[in-house]
Short mmCIF file of N, CA and C and ligand atoms in Angstrom, two decimals:
data_model
loop_
_atom_site.label_atom_id
_atom_site.label_comp_id
_atom_site.label_asym_id
_atom_site.label_seq_id
_atom_site.Cartn_x
_atom_site.Cartn_y
_atom_site.Cartn_z
N MET A 29 10.28 15.04 -6.85
CA MET A 29 9.66 13.85 -6.53
C MET A 29 9.79 13.08 -5.49
N PRO A 30 8.92 12.94 -5.21
CA PRO A 30 8.50 12.39 -3.52
C PRO A 30 9.11 10.82 -3.24
N ASN A 31 9.65 10.52 -2.00
CA ASN A 31 10.08 8.90 -2.31
C ASN A 31 9.18 8.29 -1.23
N LEU A 32 9.20 6.80 -1.52
CA LEU A 32 8.03 5.94 -0.34
C LEU A 32 9.32 4.72 -0.37
N THR A 33 9.03 3.97 0.83
CA THR A 33 9.63 2.76 1.28
C THR A 33 8.47 1.61 1.10
N TYR A 34 9.32 0.56 0.74
CA TYR A 34 8.38 -0.88 0.45
C TYR A 34 8.89 -1.18 1.43
N ILE A 35 8.35 -2.87 3.10
CA ILE A 35 9.35 -3.26 3.48
C ILE A 35 8.43 -4.37 2.95
N GLU A 36 9.08 -5.20 2.52
CA GLU A 36 8.72 -6.75 2.50
C GLU A 36 8.38 -7.43 3.78
N ALA A 37 7.91 -8.49 4.21
CA ALA A 37 7.52 -8.97 5.40
C ALA A 37 9.00 -9.96 5.04
N ASN A 38 9.73 -9.75 4.92
CA ASN A 38 11.13 -10.52 5.31
C ASN A 38 12.22 -9.73 6.02
N GLY A 39 11.44 -8.18 5.69
CA GLY A 39 12.53 -7.55 5.89
C GLY A 39 13.23 -6.43 5.00
N THR A 40 13.29 -6.62 3.87
CA THR A 40 13.74 -6.10 2.77
C THR A 40 13.10 -4.86 2.24
N ALA A 41 13.87 -3.86 2.54
CA ALA A 41 13.08 -2.80 2.24
C ALA A 41 13.57 -2.16 0.59
N HIS A 42 12.46 -1.44 -0.21
CA HIS A 42 13.02 -0.96 -1.36
C HIS A 42 12.23 0.69 -1.40
N THR A 43 13.31 1.48 -1.51
CA THR A 43 12.78 2.89 -1.88
C THR A 43 12.92 3.28 -3.29
N VAL A 44 11.24 3.88 -3.27
CA VAL A 44 11.21 4.29 -4.87
C VAL A 44 10.74 5.63 -4.74
N GLN A 45 10.87 6.22 -6.40
CA GLN A 45 10.67 7.84 -6.64
C GLN A 45 9.39 7.08 -6.78
N ALA A 46 7.98 8.23 -6.83
CA ALA A 46 7.13 8.16 -7.35
C ALA A 46 6.28 9.47 -7.77
N ASN A 47 5.76 9.14 -8.78
CA ASN A 47 4.79 11.01 -9.44
C ASN A 47 3.77 10.91 -8.43
N GLU A 48 3.61 11.87 -8.16
CA GLU A 48 2.39 12.73 -7.05
C GLU A 48 1.18 12.16 -8.43
N GLY A 49 0.14 11.71 -7.55
CA GLY A 49 -1.06 11.41 -8.28
C GLY A 49 -1.12 9.51 -8.95
N THR A 50 0.02 9.34 -8.11
CA THR A 50 -0.06 7.55 -8.69
C THR A 50 -0.11 7.01 -7.58
N ASN A 51 -1.18 5.77 -7.43
CA ASN A 51 -1.19 4.83 -6.45
C ASN A 51 -0.13 4.04 -5.95
N LEU A 52 -0.49 3.56 -5.18
CA LEU A 52 0.65 2.89 -4.54
C LEU A 52 0.82 1.75 -5.05
N MET A 53 -0.07 1.26 -5.46
CA MET A 53 -0.22 -0.51 -5.80
C MET A 53 0.54 0.15 -7.64
N GLU A 54 -0.02 0.61 -8.58
CA GLU A 54 0.57 0.70 -9.35
C GLU A 54 2.36 1.36 -9.34
N ILE A 55 2.73 2.12 -7.97
CA ILE A 55 4.18 2.48 -7.79
C ILE A 55 4.68 0.81 -7.43
N ALA A 56 4.43 0.23 -6.93
CA ALA A 56 5.00 -1.28 -6.72
C ALA A 56 5.13 -1.84 -7.98
N VAL A 57 4.06 -1.96 -8.63
CA VAL A 57 4.11 -3.18 -9.59
C VAL A 57 5.10 -2.29 -10.85
N ALA A 58 5.40 -1.19 -10.90
CA ALA A 58 6.15 -0.58 -11.94
C ALA A 58 7.43 -0.84 -11.80
N ASN A 59 7.73 -1.24 -10.31
CA ASN A 59 9.16 -0.96 -9.55
C ASN A 59 9.50 -2.52 -9.20
N LEU A 60 8.80 -3.25 -9.77
CA LEU A 60 8.40 -4.62 -9.42
C LEU A 60 8.63 -5.38 -8.22
N ILE A 61 7.89 -4.32 -7.13
CA ILE A 61 8.07 -4.63 -5.79
C ILE A 61 7.48 -6.17 -5.30
N PRO A 62 8.40 -6.94 -4.92
CA PRO A 62 7.44 -8.63 -4.58
C PRO A 62 6.25 -8.13 -3.38
N GLY A 63 5.03 -8.73 -3.50
CA GLY A 63 4.31 -9.04 -2.46
C GLY A 63 2.99 -8.12 -2.89
N ILE A 64 2.96 -7.27 -3.29
CA ILE A 64 1.82 -6.43 -4.24
C ILE A 64 1.14 -6.70 -5.39
N LEU A 65 -0.19 -7.75 -5.66
CA LEU A 65 -0.17 -8.13 -6.74
C LEU A 65 -1.03 -7.09 -7.65
N GLY A 66 -1.99 -6.68 -6.92
CA GLY A 66 -2.84 -5.95 -7.54
C GLY A 66 -3.54 -6.14 -8.95
N ASP A 67 -4.08 -7.12 -8.95
CA ASP A 67 -5.13 -8.10 -9.32
C ASP A 67 -6.03 -7.72 -10.33
N CYS A 68 -6.84 -6.58 -9.14
CA CYS A 68 -8.06 -5.92 -10.12
C CYS A 68 -7.72 -4.69 -10.77
N GLY A 69 -6.40 -4.24 -10.99
CA GLY A 69 -5.89 -3.00 -11.60
C GLY A 69 -6.11 -1.56 -10.94
N GLY A 70 -6.55 -2.11 -10.00
CA GLY A 70 -6.94 -0.83 -8.90
C GLY A 70 -8.21 -0.44 -9.03
N SER A 71 -9.17 -1.52 -9.08
CA SER A 71 -10.49 -0.89 -9.12
C SER A 71 -11.17 -1.29 -8.00
N CYS A 72 -10.46 -1.68 -6.39
CA CYS A 72 -10.99 -1.94 -5.35
C CYS A 72 -11.56 -2.75 -5.30
N SER A 73 -11.10 -3.71 -5.87
CA SER A 73 -12.35 -5.14 -6.05
C SER A 73 -11.23 -6.46 -5.43
N CYS A 74 -10.10 -6.31 -5.04
CA CYS A 74 -9.63 -7.72 -5.21
C CYS A 74 -8.54 -7.77 -3.91
N ALA A 75 -8.16 -6.68 -3.32
CA ALA A 75 -7.48 -7.12 -1.87
C ALA A 75 -6.60 -7.18 -2.16
N THR A 76 -5.70 -7.97 -3.56
CA THR A 76 -4.44 -8.11 -3.61
C THR A 76 -3.84 -6.86 -3.22
N CYS A 77 -3.64 -5.86 -3.07
CA CYS A 77 -2.86 -5.16 -3.25
C CYS A 77 -2.70 -4.24 -1.86
N HIS A 78 -3.10 -5.05 -0.30
CA HIS A 78 -3.16 -5.08 1.06
C HIS A 78 -1.96 -4.34 1.91
N THR A 79 -1.68 -3.48 2.52
CA THR A 79 -0.26 -3.02 2.84
C THR A 79 -0.63 -2.46 4.04
N TYR A 80 0.66 -2.68 4.88
CA TYR A 80 0.13 -2.03 6.01
C TYR A 80 0.82 -0.34 6.10
N VAL A 81 0.62 0.30 6.42
CA VAL A 81 0.64 1.71 6.27
C VAL A 81 1.53 1.71 7.77
N ASP A 82 3.00 2.54 7.66
CA ASP A 82 3.43 2.87 9.04
C ASP A 82 2.87 3.40 10.11
N PRO A 83 2.74 3.20 11.63
CA PRO A 83 2.02 3.58 12.13
C PRO A 83 2.09 5.45 12.58
N GLY A 84 3.23 5.71 12.33
CA GLY A 84 3.99 7.29 11.92
C GLY A 84 3.90 7.70 11.08
N TRP A 85 2.86 7.35 10.28
CA TRP A 85 1.96 7.98 8.60
C TRP A 85 0.76 7.98 8.89
N MET A 86 0.42 7.17 9.68
CA MET A 86 -1.49 6.90 9.22
C MET A 86 -2.33 8.26 9.52
N ALA A 87 -1.66 9.34 10.37
CA ALA A 87 -2.21 10.59 10.22
C ALA A 87 -2.20 11.46 9.06
N CYS A 88 -1.44 11.21 7.97
CA CYS A 88 -1.28 12.01 7.06
C CYS A 88 -1.43 11.46 5.76
N VAL A 89 -2.47 10.30 5.98
CA VAL A 89 -2.73 9.39 4.98
C VAL A 89 -4.29 9.62 4.80
N PRO A 90 -4.89 10.25 3.44
CA PRO A 90 -6.27 10.38 3.78
C PRO A 90 -7.22 9.22 4.31
N ALA A 91 -8.17 8.84 4.90
CA ALA A 91 -8.97 7.90 5.03
C ALA A 91 -9.41 7.10 4.04
N ALA A 92 -9.72 5.82 5.03
CA ALA A 92 -10.38 4.65 3.74
C ALA A 92 -11.64 5.19 3.94
N THR A 93 -11.99 4.51 2.19
CA THR A 93 -13.47 5.14 2.12
C THR A 93 -14.55 3.48 2.34
N ASP A 94 -15.80 4.08 2.58
CA ASP A 94 -16.68 2.61 2.73
C ASP A 94 -15.95 1.26 2.32
N GLU A 95 -16.20 1.75 0.88
CA GLU A 95 -15.90 0.63 -0.29
C GLU A 95 -14.42 0.12 -0.36
N GLU A 96 -13.42 0.79 0.48
CA GLU A 96 -12.25 0.12 0.62
C GLU A 96 -12.02 -0.64 1.44
N LEU A 97 -12.96 -0.09 2.73
CA LEU A 97 -13.24 -1.27 3.99
C LEU A 97 -13.54 -2.25 3.96
N GLU A 98 -14.66 -2.37 2.64
CA GLU A 98 -15.63 -3.21 2.45
C GLU A 98 -14.67 -4.07 1.85
N ILE A 99 -13.81 -4.28 1.44
CA ILE A 99 -12.89 -4.74 0.20
C ILE A 99 -12.03 -5.80 1.61
N LEU A 100 -11.38 -4.44 2.43
CA LEU A 100 -10.35 -4.89 2.77
C LEU A 100 -11.21 -6.12 3.79
N ASP A 101 -11.80 -6.04 4.03
CA ASP A 101 -12.68 -7.12 5.17
C ASP A 101 -12.56 -8.11 4.83
N GLY A 102 -12.03 -8.63 3.36
CA GLY A 102 -11.93 -9.76 2.52
C GLY A 102 -10.06 -10.11 2.75
N ALA A 103 -9.30 -8.94 3.25
CA ALA A 103 -8.54 -9.13 3.15
C ALA A 103 -7.78 -10.51 4.05
N LEU A 104 -6.37 -11.08 4.33
CA LEU A 104 -5.61 -11.65 5.15
C LEU A 104 -5.00 -10.73 6.26
N ASP A 105 -5.26 -11.20 8.08
CA ASP A 105 -4.23 -10.28 8.45
C ASP A 105 -4.87 -8.98 8.82
N VAL A 106 -5.83 -8.28 8.44
CA VAL A 106 -6.29 -7.09 8.58
C VAL A 106 -6.01 -6.66 9.86
N ARG A 107 -5.23 -5.32 10.02
CA ARG A 107 -4.94 -4.61 10.97
C ARG A 107 -5.45 -3.20 11.53
N GLU A 108 -5.16 -2.50 12.20
CA GLU A 108 -5.72 -0.59 11.67
C GLU A 108 -4.89 -0.26 11.35
N ASN A 109 -4.01 -0.47 10.82
CA ASN A 109 -2.94 0.01 9.32
C ASN A 109 -3.20 -0.31 8.05
N SER A 110 -4.01 -1.46 8.47
CA SER A 110 -4.44 -1.84 7.00
C SER A 110 -4.61 -0.90 5.94
N ARG A 111 -4.35 -1.08 4.54
CA ARG A 111 -5.00 -0.09 3.53
C ARG A 111 -4.44 -0.61 2.20
N LEU A 112 -5.56 -0.82 1.27
CA LEU A 112 -5.62 -1.05 -0.38
C LEU A 112 -4.48 -0.40 -0.66
N ALA A 113 -3.70 -0.73 -1.53
CA ALA A 113 -1.90 0.66 -1.82
C ALA A 113 -2.90 1.10 -3.40
N CYS A 114 -3.93 0.67 -3.23
CA CYS A 114 -4.52 1.17 -5.20
C CYS A 114 -4.95 2.25 -4.32
N GLN A 115 -5.71 2.58 -3.45
CA GLN A 115 -6.48 3.38 -2.93
C GLN A 115 -5.43 4.51 -2.16
N VAL A 116 -4.43 4.36 -1.78
CA VAL A 116 -3.76 5.70 -1.27
C VAL A 116 -2.75 5.99 -2.35
N PHE A 117 -2.97 7.23 -3.02
CA PHE A 117 -2.22 8.33 -4.06
C PHE A 117 -0.83 9.21 -3.47
N MET A 118 0.59 8.87 -3.93
CA MET A 118 1.27 9.63 -3.70
C MET A 118 1.35 11.59 -3.78
N SER A 119 1.49 11.55 -2.80
CA SER A 119 1.46 13.05 -2.91
C SER A 119 2.93 13.38 -2.32
N ASN A 120 3.01 14.83 -2.09
CA ASN A 120 4.28 15.63 -2.15
C ASN A 120 4.55 15.20 -0.34
N ALA A 121 3.28 15.37 0.18
CA ALA A 121 2.91 15.52 1.85
C ALA A 121 3.24 13.95 2.16
N LEU A 122 3.13 13.09 1.57
CA LEU A 122 3.21 11.83 1.60
C LEU A 122 4.85 11.39 1.18
N ASP A 123 6.05 12.44 1.29
CA ASP A 123 7.01 12.28 1.10
C ASP A 123 7.71 11.25 2.01
N GLY A 124 8.69 10.28 1.93
CA GLY A 124 9.22 9.40 2.75
C GLY A 124 7.75 8.61 3.16
N LEU A 125 6.91 8.61 2.87
CA LEU A 125 6.21 7.55 3.33
C LEU A 125 6.84 5.87 3.51
N ILE A 126 6.68 4.98 4.60
CA ILE A 126 7.06 3.30 4.84
C ILE A 126 5.52 2.87 4.54
N VAL A 127 5.69 2.03 4.22
CA VAL A 127 4.51 0.85 4.25
C VAL A 127 4.84 -0.66 3.74
N ARG A 128 4.36 -1.58 4.89
CA ARG A 128 4.79 -2.93 4.74
C ARG A 128 4.12 -3.52 4.19
N ILE A 129 4.07 -4.69 3.82
CA ILE A 129 3.56 -5.68 2.81
C ILE A 129 3.58 -7.00 3.85
N PRO A 130 2.00 -7.21 3.65
CA PRO A 130 1.94 -9.23 4.38
C PRO A 130 2.75 -10.00 3.65
N GLU A 131 2.66 -11.10 4.79
CA GLU A 131 3.60 -12.55 4.04
C GLU A 131 2.94 -12.61 2.78
N ARG A 132 1.82 -12.54 2.66
CA ARG A 132 0.70 -13.22 1.85
C ARG A 132 -0.56 -12.27 1.92
N GLN A 133 -0.97 -12.70 0.46
CA GLN A 133 -2.29 -11.72 0.07
C GLN A 133 -3.13 -12.33 0.28
N PHE A 134 -2.79 -13.82 -0.07
CA PHE A 134 -4.69 -14.56 -0.05
C PHE A 134 -3.86 -16.21 0.22
S1 LIG B 5 -5.62 -3.31 -6.76
FE1 LIG B 5 -7.16 -4.48 -6.04
S2 LIG B 5 -8.11 -3.75 -4.63
FE2 LIG B 5 -6.60 -2.51 -4.82
#
């Protein structure tokens, strides 16, 4: 089972195991990771699952869709490596992935 690490804005790291095909928002909520809210349940409409993919992993993560980019526009402090966690799905290719959580979602 692949694992990934969420790093909170204060530097606290949480490494968890995840099933393939599960999105990073669902994994975070299931593991009680602070700072990823997922208010819309993963329907790509709230941006409360905003995360920063570690730059070293950006090339491994499938590109964002136009829909995701549109919703990301409404997030705070959007960066080049911003992604909505509900739109990134765990896979063996992402084993060891690192994502950082913004200081706040809104
Ligand atoms: S959970 Fe709402 S956009 Fe990701």
